[in-house]
JSON list of C-alpha atoms in Angstrom, two decimals:
[
{"chain": "A", "resi": 1, "resn": "MET", "atom": "CA", "xyz": [38.18, 110.47, -93.28]},
{"chain": "A", "resi": 2, "resn": "GLY", "atom": "CA", "xyz": [40.90, 112.51, -91.60]},
{"chain": "A", "resi": 3, "resn": "ASN", "atom": "CA", "xyz": [40.46, 116.29, -91.51]},
{"chain": "A", "resi": 4, "resn": "LYS", "atom": "CA", "xyz": [37.52, 116.25, -93.87]},
{"chain": "A", "resi": 5, "resn": "SER", "atom": "CA", "xyz": [34.01, 117.25, -92.99]},
{"chain": "A", "resi": 6, "resn": "ILE", "atom": "CA", "xyz": [30.76, 116.86, -94.86]},
{"chain": "A", "resi": 7, "resn": "THR", "atom": "CA", "xyz": [28.71, 119.95, -95.50]},
{"chain": "A", "resi": 8, "resn": "ASP", "atom": "CA", "xyz": [25.10, 119.33, -96.42]},
{"chain": "A", "resi": 9, "resn": "TYR", "atom": "CA", "xyz": [24.19, 121.82, -99.15]},
{"chain": "A", "resi": 10, "resn": "SER", "atom": "CA", "xyz": [20.79, 120.18, -99.55]},
{"chain": "A", "resi": 11, "resn": "SER", "atom": "CA", "xyz": [19.36, 121.91, -96.49]},
{"chain": "A", "resi": 12, "resn": "LYS", "atom": "CA", "xyz": [16.55, 124.38, -97.05]},
{"chain": "A", "resi": 13, "resn": "ASP", "atom": "CA", "xyz": [18.56, 127.20, -95.47]},
{"chain": "A", "resi": 14, "resn": "PRO", "atom": "CA", "xyz": [22.14, 127.20, -96.86]},
{"chain": "A", "resi": 15, "resn": "ASP", "atom": "CA", "xyz": [24.59, 129.82, -95.62]},
{"chain": "A", "resi": 16, "resn": "PRO", "atom": "CA", "xyz": [23.88, 132.85, -97.84]},
{"chain": "A", "resi": 17, "resn": "ASN", "atom": "CA", "xyz": [27.42, 134.13, -97.27]},
{"chain": "A", "resi": 18, "resn": "LEU", "atom": "CA", "xyz": [29.05, 131.11, -98.92]},
{"chain": "A", "resi": 19, "resn": "MET", "atom": "CA", "xyz": [29.32, 130.43, -102.60]},
{"chain": "A", "resi": 20, "resn": "ARG", "atom": "CA", "xyz": [31.01, 127.74, -104.64]},
{"chain": "A", "resi": 21, "resn": "VAL", "atom": "CA", "xyz": [33.18, 128.84, -107.53]},
{"chain": "A", "resi": 22, "resn": "GLY", "atom": "CA", "xyz": [34.58, 126.74, -110.35]},
{"chain": "A", "resi": 23, "resn": "VAL", "atom": "CA", "xyz": [37.99, 127.77, -111.70]},
{"chain": "A", "resi": 24, "resn": "LEU", "atom": "CA", "xyz": [40.18, 126.31, -114.42]},
{"chain": "A", "resi": 25, "resn": "LEU", "atom": "CA", "xyz": [43.89, 127.08, -114.04]},
{"chain": "A", "resi": 26, "resn": "LYS", "atom": "CA", "xyz": [46.09, 126.38, -117.06]},
{"chain": "A", "resi": 27, "resn": "ALA", "atom": "CA", "xyz": [49.80, 126.18, -116.29]},
{"chain": "A", "resi": 28, "resn": "GLY", "atom": "CA", "xyz": [52.10, 128.53, -118.18]},
{"chain": "A", "resi": 29, "resn": "ASN", "atom": "CA", "xyz": [55.37, 127.70, -119.94]},
{"chain": "A", "resi": 30, "resn": "TRP", "atom": "CA", "xyz": [57.18, 127.08, -116.65]},
{"chain": "A", "resi": 31, "resn": "LYS", "atom": "CA", "xyz": [55.43, 123.69, -116.48]},
{"chain": "A", "resi": 32, "resn": "THR", "atom": "CA", "xyz": [57.58, 122.41, -119.38]},
{"chain": "A", "resi": 33, "resn": "GLN", "atom": "CA", "xyz": [60.60, 122.55, -117.04]},
{"chain": "A", "resi": 34, "resn": "LEU", "atom": "CA", "xyz": [59.07, 119.87, -114.77]},
{"chain": "A", "resi": 35, "resn": "THR", "atom": "CA", "xyz": [58.21, 116.22, -115.16]},
{"chain": "A", "resi": 36, "resn": "ASP", "atom": "CA", "xyz": [54.53, 115.37, -114.83]},
{"chain": "A", "resi": 37, "resn": "HIS", "atom": "CA", "xyz": [55.22, 113.80, -111.43]},
{"chain": "A", "resi": 38, "resn": "GLU", "atom": "CA", "xyz": [57.07, 116.91, -110.15]},
{"chain": "A", "resi": 39, "resn": "TYR", "atom": "CA", "xyz": [54.22, 119.10, -111.39]},
{"chain": "A", "resi": 40, "resn": "GLU", "atom": "CA", "xyz": [51.55, 116.95, -109.69]},
{"chain": "A", "resi": 41, "resn": "LEU", "atom": "CA", "xyz": [53.41, 116.89, -106.38]},
{"chain": "A", "resi": 42, "resn": "LEU", "atom": "CA", "xyz": [54.12, 120.62, -106.50]},
{"chain": "A", "resi": 43, "resn": "ILE", "atom": "CA", "xyz": [50.49, 121.54, -107.19]},
{"chain": "A", "resi": 44, "resn": "ALA", "atom": "CA", "xyz": [49.13, 119.10, -104.57]},
{"chain": "A", "resi": 45, "resn": "GLY", "atom": "CA", "xyz": [51.55, 120.54, -102.00]},
{"chain": "A", "resi": 46, "resn": "ILE", "atom": "CA", "xyz": [50.60, 124.10, -102.87]},
{"chain": "A", "resi": 47, "resn": "LEU", "atom": "CA", "xyz": [46.89, 123.32, -102.60]},
{"chain": "A", "resi": 48, "resn": "ASN", "atom": "CA", "xyz": [47.35, 121.66, -99.22]},
{"chain": "A", "resi": 49, "resn": "ASP", "atom": "CA", "xyz": [49.35, 124.66, -97.98]},
{"chain": "A", "resi": 50, "resn": "ARG", "atom": "CA", "xyz": [46.57, 127.03, -99.04]},
{"chain": "A", "resi": 51, "resn": "VAL", "atom": "CA", "xyz": [43.97, 124.82, -97.31]},
{"chain": "A", "resi": 52, "resn": "GLN", "atom": "CA", "xyz": [45.98, 124.54, -94.08]},
{"chain": "A", "resi": 53, "resn": "LEU", "atom": "CA", "xyz": [46.49, 128.32, -94.05]},
{"chain": "A", "resi": 54, "resn": "HIS", "atom": "CA", "xyz": [42.71, 128.75, -94.47]},
{"chain": "A", "resi": 55, "resn": "GLU", "atom": "CA", "xyz": [43.14, 130.57, -97.79]},
{"chain": "A", "resi": 56, "resn": "LEU", "atom": "CA", "xyz": [41.20, 127.99, -99.79]},
{"chain": "A", "resi": 57, "resn": "VAL", "atom": "CA", "xyz": [38.39, 125.56, -99.07]},
{"chain": "A", "resi": 58, "resn": "ILE", "atom": "CA", "xyz": [38.42, 122.95, -101.82]},
{"chain": "A", "resi": 59, "resn": "ASN", "atom": "CA", "xyz": [35.23, 121.02, -102.57]},
{"chain": "A", "resi": 60, "resn": "GLY", "atom": "CA", "xyz": [36.56, 119.31, -105.69]},
{"chain": "A", "resi": 61, "resn": "TYR", "atom": "CA", "xyz": [39.58, 119.19, -107.97]},
{"chain": "A", "resi": 62, "resn": "LEU", "atom": "CA", "xyz": [41.00, 117.40, -110.98]},
{"chain": "A", "resi": 63, "resn": "LEU", "atom": "CA", "xyz": [44.68, 117.80, -111.80]},
{"chain": "A", "resi": 64, "resn": "LYS", "atom": "CA", "xyz": [45.55, 117.00, -115.39]},
{"chain": "A", "resi": 65, "resn": "LYS", "atom": "CA", "xyz": [48.80, 117.29, -117.34]},
{"chain": "A", "resi": 66, "resn": "ASP", "atom": "CA", "xyz": [48.77, 121.09, -117.57]},
{"chain": "A", "resi": 67, "resn": "SER", "atom": "CA", "xyz": [45.41, 122.08, -116.10]},
{"chain": "A", "resi": 68, "resn": "LEU", "atom": "CA", "xyz": [43.88, 122.25, -112.65]},
{"chain": "A", "resi": 69, "resn": "TYR", "atom": "CA", "xyz": [40.10, 122.18, -112.30]},
{"chain": "A", "resi": 70, "resn": "LEU", "atom": "CA", "xyz": [38.99, 123.51, -108.91]},
{"chain": "A", "resi": 71, "resn": "VAL", "atom": "CA", "xyz": [35.67, 123.89, -107.16]},
{"chain": "A", "resi": 72, "resn": "ILE", "atom": "CA", "xyz": [36.23, 126.07, -104.14]},
{"chain": "A", "resi": 73, "resn": "GLU", "atom": "CA", "xyz": [34.07, 127.54, -101.42]},
{"chain": "A", "resi": 74, "resn": "THR", "atom": "CA", "xyz": [34.41, 131.19, -100.52]},
{"chain": "A", "resi": 75, "resn": "HIS", "atom": "CA", "xyz": [32.56, 133.95, -98.70]},
{"chain": "A", "resi": 76, "resn": "CYS", "atom": "CA", "xyz": [30.54, 136.18, -101.01]},
{"chain": "A", "resi": 77, "resn": "SER", "atom": "CA", "xyz": [31.67, 139.39, -99.31]},
{"chain": "A", "resi": 78, "resn": "ASP", "atom": "CA", "xyz": [35.35, 139.00, -100.14]},
{"chain": "A", "resi": 79, "resn": "GLY", "atom": "CA", "xyz": [35.27, 136.15, -102.65]},
{"chain": "A", "resi": 80, "resn": "THR", "atom": "CA", "xyz": [37.22, 137.73, -105.48]},
{"chain": "A", "resi": 81, "resn": "ARG", "atom": "CA", "xyz": [39.77, 139.35, -103.19]},
{"chain": "A", "resi": 82, "resn": "SER", "atom": "CA", "xyz": [40.44, 136.16, -101.22]},
{"chain": "A", "resi": 83, "resn": "LEU", "atom": "CA", "xyz": [40.69, 134.05, -104.37]},
{"chain": "A", "resi": 84, "resn": "ASN", "atom": "CA", "xyz": [43.11, 136.52, -105.96]},
{"chain": "A", "resi": 85, "resn": "HIS", "atom": "CA", "xyz": [45.20, 136.42, -102.79]},
{"chain": "A", "resi": 86, "resn": "ALA", "atom": "CA", "xyz": [45.23, 132.60, -102.73]},
{"chain": "A", "resi": 87, "resn": "PHE", "atom": "CA", "xyz": [46.15, 132.38, -106.41]},
{"chain": "A", "resi": 88, "resn": "SER", "atom": "CA", "xyz": [48.86, 135.00, -105.95]},
{"chain": "A", "resi": 89, "resn": "ARG", "atom": "CA", "xyz": [50.31, 132.93, -103.09]},
{"chain": "A", "resi": 90, "resn": "MET", "atom": "CA", "xyz": [50.19, 129.83, -105.31]},
{"chain": "A", "resi": 91, "resn": "GLU", "atom": "CA", "xyz": [52.19, 131.68, -107.97]},
{"chain": "A", "resi": 92, "resn": "GLU", "atom": "CA", "xyz": [54.74, 132.80, -105.36]},
{"chain": "A", "resi": 93, "resn": "ARG", "atom": "CA", "xyz": [55.18, 129.20, -104.27]},
{"chain": "A", "resi": 94, "resn": "VAL", "atom": "CA", "xyz": [55.74, 128.05, -107.87]},
{"chain": "A", "resi": 95, "resn": "ARG", "atom": "CA", "xyz": [58.32, 130.82, -108.36]},
{"chain": "A", "resi": 96, "resn": "GLN", "atom": "CA", "xyz": [60.15, 129.81, -105.16]},
{"chain": "A", "resi": 97, "resn": "TYR", "atom": "CA", "xyz": [60.13, 126.14, -106.13]},
{"chain": "A", "resi": 98, "resn": "MET", "atom": "CA", "xyz": [61.43, 126.82, -109.63]},
{"chain": "A", "resi": 99, "resn": "GLN", "atom": "CA", "xyz": [64.18, 129.17, -108.41]},
{"chain": "A", "resi": 100, "resn": "THR", "atom": "CA", "xyz": [65.29, 126.69, -105.73]},
{"chain": "A", "resi": 101, "resn": "ARG", "atom": "CA", "xyz": [65.28, 123.90, -108.31]},
{"chain": "A", "resi": 102, "resn": "TRP", "atom": "CA", "xyz": [67.55, 125.83, -110.67]},
{"chain": "A", "resi": 103, "resn": "LEU", "atom": "CA", "xyz": [69.85, 127.02, -107.89]},
{"chain": "A", "resi": 104, "resn": "ALA", "atom": "CA", "xyz": [70.26, 123.43, -106.65]},
{"chain": "A", "resi": 105, "resn": "ARG", "atom": "CA", "xyz": [71.35, 122.41, -110.13]},
{"chain": "A", "resi": 106, "resn": "ASN", "atom": "CA", "xyz": [73.57, 125.48, -110.52]},
{"chain": "A", "resi": 107, "resn": "ILE", "atom": "CA", "xyz": [71.61, 126.54, -113.60]},
{"chain": "A", "resi": 108, "resn": "PRO", "atom": "CA", "xyz": [70.57, 130.14, -114.24]},
{"chain": "A", "resi": 109, "resn": "ALA", "atom": "CA", "xyz": [66.79, 130.53, -114.18]},
{"chain": "A", "resi": 110, "resn": "PRO", "atom": "CA", "xyz": [65.50, 130.65, -117.74]},
{"chain": "A", "resi": 111, "resn": "GLU", "atom": "CA", "xyz": [63.51, 133.53, -119.10]},
{"chain": "A", "resi": 112, "resn": "ILE", "atom": "CA", "xyz": [60.49, 131.24, -119.02]},
{"chain": "A", "resi": 113, "resn": "LEU", "atom": "CA", "xyz": [59.61, 132.29, -115.45]},
{"chain": "A", "resi": 114, "resn": "PRO", "atom": "CA", "xyz": [56.96, 134.98, -115.62]},
{"chain": "A", "resi": 115, "resn": "ASP", "atom": "CA", "xyz": [57.55, 138.21, -113.81]},
{"chain": "A", "resi": 116, "resn": "THR", "atom": "CA", "xyz": [54.32, 139.16, -112.12]},
{"chain": "A", "resi": 117, "resn": "THR", "atom": "CA", "xyz": [55.41, 142.81, -111.98]},
{"chain": "A", "resi": 118, "resn": "GLU", "atom": "CA", "xyz": [55.60, 143.07, -115.76]},
{"chain": "A", "resi": 119, "resn": "ASP", "atom": "CA", "xyz": [53.03, 142.39, -118.44]},
{"chain": "A", "resi": 120, "resn": "GLN", "atom": "CA", "xyz": [54.03, 138.80, -119.23]},
{"chain": "A", "resi": 121, "resn": "THR", "atom": "CA", "xyz": [52.43, 135.40, -119.31]},
{"chain": "A", "resi": 122, "resn": "PRO", "atom": "CA", "xyz": [51.16, 134.49, -115.83]},
{"chain": "A", "resi": 123, "resn": "PHE", "atom": "CA", "xyz": [52.03, 131.29, -114.02]},
{"chain": "A", "resi": 124, "resn": "PHE", "atom": "CA", "xyz": [48.42, 130.21, -114.48]},
{"chain": "A", "resi": 125, "resn": "GLU", "atom": "CA", "xyz": [45.81, 131.41, -116.92]},
{"chain": "A", "resi": 126, "resn": "ARG", "atom": "CA", "xyz": [42.53, 131.61, -114.99]},
{"chain": "A", "resi": 127, "resn": "HIS", "atom": "CA", "xyz": [39.22, 130.75, -116.58]},
{"chain": "A", "resi": 128, "resn": "PRO", "atom": "CA", "xyz": [35.78, 130.16, -115.10]},
{"chain": "A", "resi": 129, "resn": "LEU", "atom": "CA", "xyz": [34.91, 126.48, -114.85]},
{"chain": "A", "resi": 130, "resn": "THR", "atom": "CA", "xyz": [31.52, 126.25, -116.50]},
{"chain": "A", "resi": 131, "resn": "ASP", "atom": "CA", "xyz": [31.21, 122.54, -117.29]},
{"chain": "A", "resi": 132, "resn": "GLN", "atom": "CA", "xyz": [28.44, 121.56, -114.86]},
{"chain": "A", "resi": 133, "resn": "HIS", "atom": "CA", "xyz": [28.94, 117.84, -115.52]},
{"chain": "A", "resi": 134, "resn": "LEU", "atom": "CA", "xyz": [32.61, 118.07, -114.52]},
{"chain": "A", "resi": 135, "resn": "ILE", "atom": "CA", "xyz": [31.75, 120.15, -111.45]},
{"chain": "A", "resi": 136, "resn": "GLN", "atom": "CA", "xyz": [29.10, 117.62, -110.44]},
{"chain": "A", "resi": 137, "resn": "LEU", "atom": "CA", "xyz": [31.47, 114.66, -110.86]},
{"chain": "A", "resi": 138, "resn": "ILE", "atom": "CA", "xyz": [34.46, 116.11, -108.99]},
{"chain": "A", "resi": 139, "resn": "THR", "atom": "CA", "xyz": [32.24, 117.14, -106.08]},
{"chain": "A", "resi": 140, "resn": "GLY", "atom": "CA", "xyz": [30.80, 113.68, -105.54]},
{"chain": "A", "resi": 141, "resn": "GLY", "atom": "CA", "xyz": [27.64, 114.03, -107.60]},
{"chain": "A", "resi": 142, "resn": "LYS", "atom": "CA", "xyz": [26.48, 112.11, -110.61]},
{"chain": "A", "resi": 143, "resn": "ALA", "atom": "CA", "xyz": [26.11, 113.20, -114.20]},
{"chain": "A", "resi": 144, "resn": "THR", "atom": "CA", "xyz": [23.76, 110.88, -115.98]},
{"chain": "A", "resi": 145, "resn": "LEU", "atom": "CA", "xyz": [21.52, 111.40, -118.93]},
{"chain": "A", "resi": 146, "resn": "PRO", "atom": "CA", "xyz": [18.93, 109.05, -120.45]},
{"chain": "A", "resi": 147, "resn": "TYR", "atom": "CA", "xyz": [21.22, 108.70, -123.47]},
{"chain": "A", "resi": 148, "resn": "ASN", "atom": "CA", "xyz": [24.93, 108.07, -124.03]},
{"chain": "A", "resi": 149, "resn": "ASP", "atom": "CA", "xyz": [26.71, 111.42, -124.00]},
{"chain": "A", "resi": 150, "resn": "PRO", "atom": "CA", "xyz": [30.31, 111.12, -125.29]},
{"chain": "A", "resi": 151, "resn": "HIS", "atom": "CA", "xyz": [31.30, 114.27, -123.39]},
{"chain": "A", "resi": 152, "resn": "ILE", "atom": "CA", "xyz": [30.21, 112.83, -120.03]},
{"chain": "A", "resi": 153, "resn": "ALA", "atom": "CA", "xyz": [31.85, 109.50, -120.88]},
{"chain": "A", "resi": 154, "resn": "GLU", "atom": "CA", "xyz": [35.12, 111.35, -121.62]},
{"chain": "A", "resi": 155, "resn": "ILE", "atom": "CA", "xyz": [34.95, 113.27, -118.33]},
{"chain": "A", "resi": 156, "resn": "LYS", "atom": "CA", "xyz": [34.24, 110.09, -116.36]},
{"chain": "A", "resi": 157, "resn": "GLU", "atom": "CA", "xyz": [37.19, 108.30, -117.99]},
{"chain": "A", "resi": 158, "resn": "SER", "atom": "CA", "xyz": [39.46, 111.29, -117.31]},
{"chain": "A", "resi": 159, "resn": "ILE", "atom": "CA", "xyz": [38.43, 111.24, -113.64]},
{"chain": "A", "resi": 160, "resn": "ARG", "atom": "CA", "xyz": [38.77, 107.45, -113.38]},
{"chain": "A", "resi": 161, "resn": "SER", "atom": "CA", "xyz": [42.33, 107.55, -114.73]},
{"chain": "A", "resi": 162, "resn": "ALA", "atom": "CA", "xyz": [43.45, 110.65, -112.78]},
{"chain": "A", "resi": 163, "resn": "ARG", "atom": "CA", "xyz": [45.90, 110.15, -109.94]},
{"chain": "A", "resi": 164, "resn": "PHE", "atom": "CA", "xyz": [45.06, 113.53, -108.45]},
{"chain": "A", "resi": 165, "resn": "CYS", "atom": "CA", "xyz": [41.29, 113.98, -108.22]},
{"chain": "A", "resi": 166, "resn": "SER", "atom": "CA", "xyz": [38.77, 114.53, -105.44]},
{"chain": "A", "resi": 167, "resn": "ALA", "atom": "CA", "xyz": [36.63, 111.64, -106.73]},
{"chain": "A", "resi": 168, "resn": "LEU", "atom": "CA", "xyz": [38.78, 109.38, -104.54]},
{"chain": "A", "resi": 169, "resn": "ASP", "atom": "CA", "xyz": [37.74, 111.33, -101.44]},
{"chain": "A", "resi": 170, "resn": "TYR", "atom": "CA", "xyz": [34.06, 111.18, -102.37]},
{"chain": "A", "resi": 171, "resn": "ALA", "atom": "CA", "xyz": [34.36, 107.42, -102.91]},
{"chain": "A", "resi": 172, "resn": "GLY", "atom": "CA", "xyz": [35.51, 107.03, -99.29]},
{"chain": "A", "resi": 173, "resn": "GLY", "atom": "CA", "xyz": [39.27, 107.06, -99.81]},
{"chain": "A", "resi": 174, "resn": "GLN", "atom": "CA", "xyz": [41.82, 109.70, -98.98]},
{"chain": "A", "resi": 175, "resn": "GLY", "atom": "CA", "xyz": [43.30, 111.64, -101.87]},
{"chain": "A", "resi": 176, "resn": "PRO", "atom": "CA", "xyz": [46.51, 113.68, -101.92]},
{"chain": "A", "resi": 177, "resn": "VAL", "atom": "CA", "xyz": [44.74, 117.05, -101.48]},
{"chain": "A", "resi": 178, "resn": "LEU", "atom": "CA", "xyz": [42.65, 118.11, -98.48]},
{"chain": "A", "resi": 179, "resn": "VAL", "atom": "CA", "xyz": [39.01, 118.39, -99.53]},
{"chain": "A", "resi": 180, "resn": "LYS", "atom": "CA", "xyz": [35.89, 119.60, -97.71]},
{"chain": "A", "resi": 181, "resn": "LEU", "atom": "CA", "xyz": [33.29, 117.13, -98.92]},
{"chain": "A", "resi": 182, "resn": "ILE", "atom": "CA", "xyz": [29.83, 118.31, -99.83]},
{"chain": "A", "resi": 183, "resn": "LYS", "atom": "CA", "xyz": [26.66, 116.29, -99.74]},
{"chain": "A", "resi": 184, "resn": "HIS", "atom": "CA", "xyz": [24.33, 116.61, -102.72]},
{"chain": "A", "resi": 185, "resn": "ASN", "atom": "CA", "xyz": [20.61, 116.35, -102.26]},
{"chain": "A", "resi": 186, "resn": "LYS", "atom": "CA", "xyz": [19.07, 113.32, -103.92]},
{"chain": "A", "resi": 187, "resn": "GLU", "atom": "CA", "xyz": [17.04, 115.37, -106.41]},
{"chain": "A", "resi": 188, "resn": "SER", "atom": "CA", "xyz": [20.21, 116.81, -107.96]},
{"chain": "A", "resi": 189, "resn": "LEU", "atom": "CA", "xyz": [21.72, 113.38, -108.62]}
]
């Protein structure tokens, strides 16, 4: 499984200093300047950079056309600060990529690039990820109900058809983004 490790969160004594956080990042207008493939590769590269620099620990992700669903592990003591730093670094990397892209094509950068020093649209709108079924599925768990839930069926299909999703890692493969796998206890499945 490469650089991945399995953390067993089912133990009776989990590390009280760690917490898992779900975040939904919606790409801003800059995304319209890229093809879907460029966007996917850029985001996967940025996530891997943040993991290798120990700024993020990713337990699950789903990259869709203009949204990134993340389940990340952080220390409670500096959770918000470290996440803000990691997301700020992600935005810097997007800015650098976009500027390099336009310079290489000898095109002036459009006004669509947000300026983080002014009150403009950010590179990513951040929202809490509250869909527990999605969180469960992208972190290797199961989401089953005794009845057919169209919402869960839609999530499962979205994950099945996604090229960039941690479900591949949890199924035993190796996805394009470095993931720290978690092990669910059997009662939660």
